[in-house]
XYZ file of C-alpha atoms in Angstrom:
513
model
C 86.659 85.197 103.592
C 87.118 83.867 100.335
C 86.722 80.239 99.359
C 89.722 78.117 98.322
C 89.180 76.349 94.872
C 87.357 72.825 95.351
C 89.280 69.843 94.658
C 88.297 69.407 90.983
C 89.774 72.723 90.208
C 93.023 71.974 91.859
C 93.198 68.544 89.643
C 92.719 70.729 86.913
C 95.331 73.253 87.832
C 97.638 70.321 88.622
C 96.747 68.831 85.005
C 97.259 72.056 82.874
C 101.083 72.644 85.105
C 104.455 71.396 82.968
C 105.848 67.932 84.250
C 109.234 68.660 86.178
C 107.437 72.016 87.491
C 106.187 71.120 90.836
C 109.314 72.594 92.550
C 109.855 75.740 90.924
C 107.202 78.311 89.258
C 103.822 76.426 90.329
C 104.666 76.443 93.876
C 104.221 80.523 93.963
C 106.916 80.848 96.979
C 104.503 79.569 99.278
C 106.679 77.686 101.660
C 103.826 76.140 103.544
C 103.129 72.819 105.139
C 99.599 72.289 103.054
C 98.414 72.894 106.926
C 96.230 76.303 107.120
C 96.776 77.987 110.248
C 93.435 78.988 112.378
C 92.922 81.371 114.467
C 91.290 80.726 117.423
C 89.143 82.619 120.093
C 91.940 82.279 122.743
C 94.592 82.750 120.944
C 94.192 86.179 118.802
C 93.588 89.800 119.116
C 90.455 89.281 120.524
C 91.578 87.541 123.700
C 94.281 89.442 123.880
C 92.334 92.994 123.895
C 89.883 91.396 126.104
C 92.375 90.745 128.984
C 94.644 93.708 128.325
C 91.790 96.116 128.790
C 90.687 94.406 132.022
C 94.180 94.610 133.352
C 94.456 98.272 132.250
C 91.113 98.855 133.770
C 92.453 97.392 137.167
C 95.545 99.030 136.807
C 93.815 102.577 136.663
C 91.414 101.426 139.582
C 94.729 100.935 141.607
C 95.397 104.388 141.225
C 91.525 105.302 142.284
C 92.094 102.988 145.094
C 94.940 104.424 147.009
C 93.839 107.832 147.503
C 90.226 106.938 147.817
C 91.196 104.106 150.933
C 93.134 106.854 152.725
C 90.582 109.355 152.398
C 87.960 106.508 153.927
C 90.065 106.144 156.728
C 90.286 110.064 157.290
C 86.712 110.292 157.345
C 86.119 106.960 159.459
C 88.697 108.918 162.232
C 86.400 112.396 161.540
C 83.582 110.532 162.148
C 85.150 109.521 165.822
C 85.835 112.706 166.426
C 82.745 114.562 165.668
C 80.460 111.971 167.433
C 83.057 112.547 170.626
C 81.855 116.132 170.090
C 78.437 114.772 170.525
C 78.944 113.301 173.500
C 81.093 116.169 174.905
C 77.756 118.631 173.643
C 75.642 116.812 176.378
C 78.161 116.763 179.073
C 78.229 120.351 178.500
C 77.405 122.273 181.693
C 79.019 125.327 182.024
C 78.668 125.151 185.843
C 80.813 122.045 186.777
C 83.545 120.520 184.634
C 82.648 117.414 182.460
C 84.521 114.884 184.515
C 82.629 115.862 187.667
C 79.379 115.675 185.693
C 79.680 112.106 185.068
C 80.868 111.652 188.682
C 77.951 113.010 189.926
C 75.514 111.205 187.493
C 76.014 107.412 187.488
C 73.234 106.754 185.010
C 75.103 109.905 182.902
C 78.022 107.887 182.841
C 76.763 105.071 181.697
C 75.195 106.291 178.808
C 78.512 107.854 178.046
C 80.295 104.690 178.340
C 77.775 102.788 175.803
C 78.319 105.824 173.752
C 81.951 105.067 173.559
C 81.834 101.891 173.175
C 79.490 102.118 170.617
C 82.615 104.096 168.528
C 85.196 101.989 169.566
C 86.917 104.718 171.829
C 88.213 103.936 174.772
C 89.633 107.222 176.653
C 87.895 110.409 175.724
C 89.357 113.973 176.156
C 89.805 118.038 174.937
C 91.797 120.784 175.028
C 89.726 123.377 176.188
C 91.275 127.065 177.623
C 94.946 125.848 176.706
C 94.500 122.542 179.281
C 93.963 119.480 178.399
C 91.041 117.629 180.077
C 89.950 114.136 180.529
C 86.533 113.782 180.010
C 86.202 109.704 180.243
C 88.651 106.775 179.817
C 87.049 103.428 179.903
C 90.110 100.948 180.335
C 93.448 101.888 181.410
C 95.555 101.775 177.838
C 98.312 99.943 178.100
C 100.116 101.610 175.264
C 99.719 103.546 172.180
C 100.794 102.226 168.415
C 100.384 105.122 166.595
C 99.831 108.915 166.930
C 97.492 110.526 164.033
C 95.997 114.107 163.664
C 93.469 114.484 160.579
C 93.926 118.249 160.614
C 97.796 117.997 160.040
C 98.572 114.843 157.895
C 99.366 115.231 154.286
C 97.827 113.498 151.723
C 101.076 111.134 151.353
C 101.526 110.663 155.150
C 97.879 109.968 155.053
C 98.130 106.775 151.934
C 101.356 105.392 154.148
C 98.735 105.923 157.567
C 96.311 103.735 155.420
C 97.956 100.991 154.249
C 100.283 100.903 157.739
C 96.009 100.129 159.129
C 95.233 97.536 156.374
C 99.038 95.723 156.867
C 98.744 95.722 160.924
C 99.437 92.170 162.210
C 97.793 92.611 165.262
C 95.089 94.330 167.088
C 96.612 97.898 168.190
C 95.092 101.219 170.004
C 95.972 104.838 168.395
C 95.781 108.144 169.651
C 93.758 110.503 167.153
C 93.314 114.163 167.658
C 91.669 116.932 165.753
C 89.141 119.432 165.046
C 85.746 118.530 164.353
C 84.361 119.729 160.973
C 82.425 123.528 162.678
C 84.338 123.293 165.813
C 87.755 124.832 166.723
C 87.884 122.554 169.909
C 90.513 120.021 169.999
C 89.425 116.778 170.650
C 91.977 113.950 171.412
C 90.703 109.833 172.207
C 92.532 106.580 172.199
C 90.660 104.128 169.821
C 90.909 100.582 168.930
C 92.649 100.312 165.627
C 90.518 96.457 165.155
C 87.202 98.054 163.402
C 88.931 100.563 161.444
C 90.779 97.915 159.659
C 87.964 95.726 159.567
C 85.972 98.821 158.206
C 88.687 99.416 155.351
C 89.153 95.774 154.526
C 85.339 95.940 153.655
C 85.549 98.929 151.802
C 88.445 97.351 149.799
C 86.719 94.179 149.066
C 83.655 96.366 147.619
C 86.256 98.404 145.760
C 87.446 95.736 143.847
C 84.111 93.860 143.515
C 83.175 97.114 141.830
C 86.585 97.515 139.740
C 86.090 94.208 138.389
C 82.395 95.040 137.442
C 83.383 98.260 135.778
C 86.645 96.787 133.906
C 84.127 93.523 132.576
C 81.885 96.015 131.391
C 84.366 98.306 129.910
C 85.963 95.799 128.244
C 82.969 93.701 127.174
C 82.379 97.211 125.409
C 85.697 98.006 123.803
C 86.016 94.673 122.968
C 83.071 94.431 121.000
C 83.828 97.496 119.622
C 87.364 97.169 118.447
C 86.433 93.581 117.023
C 83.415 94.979 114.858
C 85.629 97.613 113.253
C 89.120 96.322 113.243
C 89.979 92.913 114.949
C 87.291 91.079 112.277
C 88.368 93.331 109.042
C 92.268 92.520 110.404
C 91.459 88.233 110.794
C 89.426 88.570 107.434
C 92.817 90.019 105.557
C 94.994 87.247 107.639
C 92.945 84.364 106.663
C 92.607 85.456 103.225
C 96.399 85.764 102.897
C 96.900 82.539 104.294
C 94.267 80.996 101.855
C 96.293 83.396 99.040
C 99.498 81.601 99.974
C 97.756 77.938 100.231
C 96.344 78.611 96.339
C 97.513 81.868 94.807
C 96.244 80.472 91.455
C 92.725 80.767 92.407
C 90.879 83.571 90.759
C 88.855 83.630 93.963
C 91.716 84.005 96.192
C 92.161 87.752 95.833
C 90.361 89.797 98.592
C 87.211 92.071 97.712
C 88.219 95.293 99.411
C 85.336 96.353 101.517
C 85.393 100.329 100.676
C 86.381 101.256 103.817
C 87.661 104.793 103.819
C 89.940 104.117 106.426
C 93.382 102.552 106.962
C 92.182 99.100 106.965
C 90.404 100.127 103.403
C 93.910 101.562 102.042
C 95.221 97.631 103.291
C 92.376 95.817 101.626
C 92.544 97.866 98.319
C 96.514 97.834 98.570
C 96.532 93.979 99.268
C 93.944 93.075 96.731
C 96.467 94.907 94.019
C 99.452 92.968 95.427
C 97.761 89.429 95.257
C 96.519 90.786 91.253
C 100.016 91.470 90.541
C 101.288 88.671 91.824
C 98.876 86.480 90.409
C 100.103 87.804 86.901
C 103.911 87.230 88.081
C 102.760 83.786 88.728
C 101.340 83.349 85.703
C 104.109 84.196 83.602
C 106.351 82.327 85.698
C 104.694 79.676 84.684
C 104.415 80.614 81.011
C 108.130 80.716 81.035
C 108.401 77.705 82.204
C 106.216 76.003 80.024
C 107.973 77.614 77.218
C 111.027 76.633 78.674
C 109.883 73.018 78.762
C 108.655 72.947 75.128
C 111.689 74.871 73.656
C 113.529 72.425 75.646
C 111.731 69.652 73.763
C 111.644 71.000 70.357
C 115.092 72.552 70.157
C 117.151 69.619 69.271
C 114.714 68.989 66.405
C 114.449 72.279 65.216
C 118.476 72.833 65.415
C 118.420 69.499 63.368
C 116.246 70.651 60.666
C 117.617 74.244 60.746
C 121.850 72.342 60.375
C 120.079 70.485 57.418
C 118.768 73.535 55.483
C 122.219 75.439 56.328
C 123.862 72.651 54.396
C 121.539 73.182 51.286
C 122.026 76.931 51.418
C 125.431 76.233 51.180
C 125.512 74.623 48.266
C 123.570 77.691 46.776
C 126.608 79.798 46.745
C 127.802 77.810 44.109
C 125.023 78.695 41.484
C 126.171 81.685 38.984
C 122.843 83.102 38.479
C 123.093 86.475 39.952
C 119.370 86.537 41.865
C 120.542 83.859 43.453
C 124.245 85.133 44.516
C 122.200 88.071 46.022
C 119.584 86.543 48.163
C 121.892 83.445 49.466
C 123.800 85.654 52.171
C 120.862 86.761 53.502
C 119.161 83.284 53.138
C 122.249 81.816 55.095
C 122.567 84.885 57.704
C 118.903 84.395 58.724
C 119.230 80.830 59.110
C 122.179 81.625 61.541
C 119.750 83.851 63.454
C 117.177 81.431 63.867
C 119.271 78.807 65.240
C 121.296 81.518 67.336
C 116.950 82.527 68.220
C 116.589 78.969 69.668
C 119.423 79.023 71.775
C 118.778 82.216 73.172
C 115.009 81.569 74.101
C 115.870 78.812 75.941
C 118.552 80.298 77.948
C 116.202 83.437 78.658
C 114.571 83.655 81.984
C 117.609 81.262 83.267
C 119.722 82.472 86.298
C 122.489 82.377 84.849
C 122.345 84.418 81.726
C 125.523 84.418 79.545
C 127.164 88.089 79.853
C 127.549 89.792 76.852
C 130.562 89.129 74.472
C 131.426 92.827 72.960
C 132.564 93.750 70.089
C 133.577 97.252 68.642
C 130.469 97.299 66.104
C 129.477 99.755 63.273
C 126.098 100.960 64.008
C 125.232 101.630 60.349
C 126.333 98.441 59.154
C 124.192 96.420 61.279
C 121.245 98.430 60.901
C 121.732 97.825 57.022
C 121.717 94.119 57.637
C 118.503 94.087 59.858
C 117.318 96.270 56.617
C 118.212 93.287 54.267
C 117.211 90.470 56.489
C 113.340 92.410 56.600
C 113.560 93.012 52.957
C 112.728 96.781 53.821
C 114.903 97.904 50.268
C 112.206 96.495 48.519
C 109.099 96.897 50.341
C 107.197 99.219 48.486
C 104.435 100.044 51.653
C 106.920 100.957 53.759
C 109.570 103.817 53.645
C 112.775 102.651 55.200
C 115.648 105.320 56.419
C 118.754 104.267 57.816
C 119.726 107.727 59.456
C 122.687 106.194 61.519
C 125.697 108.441 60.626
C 128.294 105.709 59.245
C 130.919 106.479 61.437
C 129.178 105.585 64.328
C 130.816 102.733 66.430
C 129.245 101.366 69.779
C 130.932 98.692 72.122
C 127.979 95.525 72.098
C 127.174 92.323 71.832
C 126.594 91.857 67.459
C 124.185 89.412 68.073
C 122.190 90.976 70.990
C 122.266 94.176 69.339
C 121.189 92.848 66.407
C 118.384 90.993 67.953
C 116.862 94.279 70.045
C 116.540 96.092 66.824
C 115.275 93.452 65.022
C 112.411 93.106 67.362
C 111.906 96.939 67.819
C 111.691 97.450 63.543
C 109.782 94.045 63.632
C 106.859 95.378 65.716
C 107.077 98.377 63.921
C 106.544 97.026 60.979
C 103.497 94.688 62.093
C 101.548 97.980 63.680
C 102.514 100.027 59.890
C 100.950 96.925 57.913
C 97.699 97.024 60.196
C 96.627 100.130 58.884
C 94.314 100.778 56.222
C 93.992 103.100 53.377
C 95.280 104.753 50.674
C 98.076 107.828 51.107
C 98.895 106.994 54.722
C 102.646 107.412 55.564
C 104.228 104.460 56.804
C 108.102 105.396 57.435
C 110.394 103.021 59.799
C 113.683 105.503 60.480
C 116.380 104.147 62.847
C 118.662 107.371 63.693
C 121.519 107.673 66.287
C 122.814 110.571 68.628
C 126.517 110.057 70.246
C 125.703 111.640 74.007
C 128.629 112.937 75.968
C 128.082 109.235 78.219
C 126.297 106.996 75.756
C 125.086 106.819 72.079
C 121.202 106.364 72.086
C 119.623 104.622 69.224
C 116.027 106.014 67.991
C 113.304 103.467 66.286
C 111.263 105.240 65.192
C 107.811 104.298 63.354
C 104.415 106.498 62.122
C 102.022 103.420 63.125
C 99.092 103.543 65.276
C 101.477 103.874 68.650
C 101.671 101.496 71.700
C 98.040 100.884 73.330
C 97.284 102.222 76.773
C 97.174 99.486 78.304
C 100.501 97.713 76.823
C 102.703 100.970 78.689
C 102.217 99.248 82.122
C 104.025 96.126 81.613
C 105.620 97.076 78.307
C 109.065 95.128 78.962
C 107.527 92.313 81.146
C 107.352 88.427 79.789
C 103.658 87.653 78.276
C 102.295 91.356 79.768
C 103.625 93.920 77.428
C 102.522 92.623 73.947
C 101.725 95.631 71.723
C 100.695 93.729 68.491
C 97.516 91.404 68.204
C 98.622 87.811 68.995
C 101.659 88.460 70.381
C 102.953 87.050 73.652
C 104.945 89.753 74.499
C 108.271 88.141 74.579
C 110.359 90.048 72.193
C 110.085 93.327 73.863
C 111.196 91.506 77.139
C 114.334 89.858 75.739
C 115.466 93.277 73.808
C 114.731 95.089 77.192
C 116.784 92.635 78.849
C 119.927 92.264 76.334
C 120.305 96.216 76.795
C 120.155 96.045 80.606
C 123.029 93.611 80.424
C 125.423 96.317 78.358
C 123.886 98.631 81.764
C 122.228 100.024 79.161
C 118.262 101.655 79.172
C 115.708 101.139 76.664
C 112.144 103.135 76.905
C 109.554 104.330 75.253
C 109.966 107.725 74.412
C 106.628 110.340 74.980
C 107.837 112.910 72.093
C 104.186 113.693 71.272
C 104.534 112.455 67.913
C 102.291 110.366 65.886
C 103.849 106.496 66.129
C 105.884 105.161 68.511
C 109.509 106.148 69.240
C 111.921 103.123 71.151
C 115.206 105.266 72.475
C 118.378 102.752 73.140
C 121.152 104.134 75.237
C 124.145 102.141 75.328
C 126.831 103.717 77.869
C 130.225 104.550 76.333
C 133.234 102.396 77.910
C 134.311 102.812 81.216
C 130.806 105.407 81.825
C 127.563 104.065 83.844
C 124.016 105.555 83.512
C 122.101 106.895 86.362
């Protein structure tokens, strides 16, 4: 993870921040305690994928169990029968009938009594000829529980057989009759019910000894596993957001993606661009409100000394020498712009911004006065043509209007005097088309065009500054004043050398899409 700035650079940072600004810009919209969270071992994914893949694993050994406990106790009742096949193989005289053989031979029947005992059976017998026959019974049964035949019983009637053995409350005798696995002789016996249970309770207890074995091990596995490749890249991006939000400031803070072609790559890469961005939103948040602070500071005086010159220009006005009766309107209407420049820097950025006042306003007219104000007449460098046809009238603001053209023939201007050389053109033309919806206003320019790297943030605060030192405010404000007519400003891609600024301003009662 990336380490948070050390406390001497978060004195500085709290040095270089505006007084007043500890509630608004600096804070970044963190909304934190100061506390970073942690996350610990028991309390993330880890843990979490650690116990949910045991459960699952025991969940899916349920469903191994069931069937596999029935078909134990199928076999364990098999295995009954075909050792009472056994036994009935060596009572097997073909002279005398079975019972009368162990009449006959004590020591005979004792063997076959041990031999039933030894499989918990108490009453042996077989169909044999279409009769049934008792071969031996060693205790007189005083009643049978339950009646089972492995040839016949389903594999559901066989799971409900098993579990009605494992629930049995008390010792019981059943009656179990089948065929032998290689014999088509039907063998019937009453057993006792006690070691079959005791037999499947064993067999359970090693099932789940074994379950639990296998789900440790297959979690220990995926566990590992999923917290090498995603649970560990997936804390790293949570932590570092968390340290982002405690100092989003830092130029540390942002995360190094790791290169990962994966999803969790696309997040890193697409996270580090978010925190870049809104490290530069952050930063000219608090530009603006460090300009805000100053302008708020120096505005009074500046007004002051501004009111003070106004009342000298006056006083021009009455001179008779005709230089002077042509340059003191301009003198006194830039003046006016300067303090109306003051005002409006301040206010910019606010959340309140004063809605345009409009005015009907001839386009021509105004374009002639930016003209004046820039001395373009007389510029000798630059070639100035007013193309605006002068019967064309938009509904705007005069002074915002005035201002977004003044800063789009401004810049202009600037990039024209930075080149060099003899016989280059340098032409500033401002033009107008009347659309069926909107008139659009073209400045255009033959300069050096807008950089590369200005297009990006062209109408953003302190990011879009196309002329060397430049802050990239005028551009913001212009795109701003036209947004507030629901106007669009942009910058055209005509393929033509220079840059070309198109203005639409939407006709009353008409809204662009």
């Amino acid at each position: 993870m990336n380490q948070a700035p050390d406390k001497t650079q978060i004195d500085e940072a709290e040095r270089a921040a505006p007084p007043g600004d500890g509630d608004g810009v600096s804070d970044g919209g963190k909304g934190t305690t100061g506390e970073q969270k942690s996350f610990g071992r028991f309390g993330g994914l880890s843990s979490k994928l650690l116990l949910m893949t045991i459960v699952f694993v025991m969940v899916s050994e349920v469903f191994v169990f069931v069937p596999s406990v029935a078909k134990f106790r199928n076999d364990w009742l098999t295995d009954r029968l075909t050792r009472a096949r056994t036994i009935l193989i060596l009572l097997n005289d073909p002279k005398q009938e079975a019972q009368e053989a162990l009449q006959g031979d004590s020591a005979l029947a004792m063997q076959v009594e041990d031999a039933l005992r030894n499989i918990d059976v108490v009453t042996l017998a077989h169909k044999r000829g279409g009769r049934k026959q008792l071969v031996a019974m060693l205790e007189q049964s005083s009643g049978v529980a339950a009646r089972f035949d492995v040839n016949e019983t389903g594999v559901l009637q066989s799971i409900r057989d098993a579990f009605g053995t494992l629930l049995a409350q008390e010792p019981r005798t059943i009656l179990v009759t089948g065929k032998p696995p290689g014999s088509n002789e039907v063998i019937e016996l009453v057993a006792l019910e006690e070691p079959l249970r005791n037999a499947m309770l064993i067999y359970t207890r090693n099932v789940l000894i074994l379950s639990l074995i296998i789900s440790c091990l297959t979690a220990a596995m995926v566990y590992f596993t999923l917290t090498l490749f995603f649970v560990r890249p997936v804390r790293r991006m949570a932590e570092n957001m968390v340290a982002f939000s405690e100092y989003p400031e830092a130029t540390d803070s942002i995360i190094k993606p790791t290169g990962r072609s994966d999803e969790i790559g696309v997040a890193e890469e697409r996270l580090a661009a978010m925190q870049a961005d809104l490290q530069g939103t952050l930063s000219s948040q608090k530009r603006l409100a460090s300009l805000g602070l100053a302008m708020s500071k120096v505005n009074h005086d500046l007004r002051n000394i501004l009111a003070s010159v106004q009342l000298f220009s006056d006083r021009l006005a009455t001179v008779s020498d005709p230089d002077v009766q042509r340059f003191a309107p301009k003198l006194m209407r830039g003046i006016d712009h300067a303090i109306s420049y003051c005002q409006a820097t301040l206010v910019y950025g606010s959340a309140s911004n004063e809605p345009p006042e409009k005015r009907v306003v001839r386009l021509a007219a105004k374009v002639d006065e930016i003209a004046g104000l820039l001395n373009l007449e007389e510029n000798r460098e630059i070639e100035w043509v007013n193309s605006v046809p002068p019967d064309t009238e938009v509904e705007v603001d005069p002074e915002q209007i005035f201002r977004v053209l003044m800063n789009l023939a401004r810049n202009a201007i600037k990039a024209m005097e930075s080149l060099e050389g003899d016989g280059i053109v340098r032409r500033l033309e401002i033009s107008s088309d009347r659309l069926p919806d909107r008139t659009r206003i073209y400045v255009i320019d033959t300069g050096p065009g807008v950089p590369e790297k200005a297009k990006t943030h062209l109408f953003e605060a302190f990011r879009g500054s196309v002329s060397h030192g430049g802050v990239g405010l005028g551009l913001a404000i212009a795109s701003e004043f036209v947004r507030g007519h629901g106007g669009q400003i942009r910058l055209a891609d005509d393929g033509r050398t220079g840059a070309t600024f198109e203005v639409d301003i939407p006709h009353p009662g008409t809204t662009l899409t």
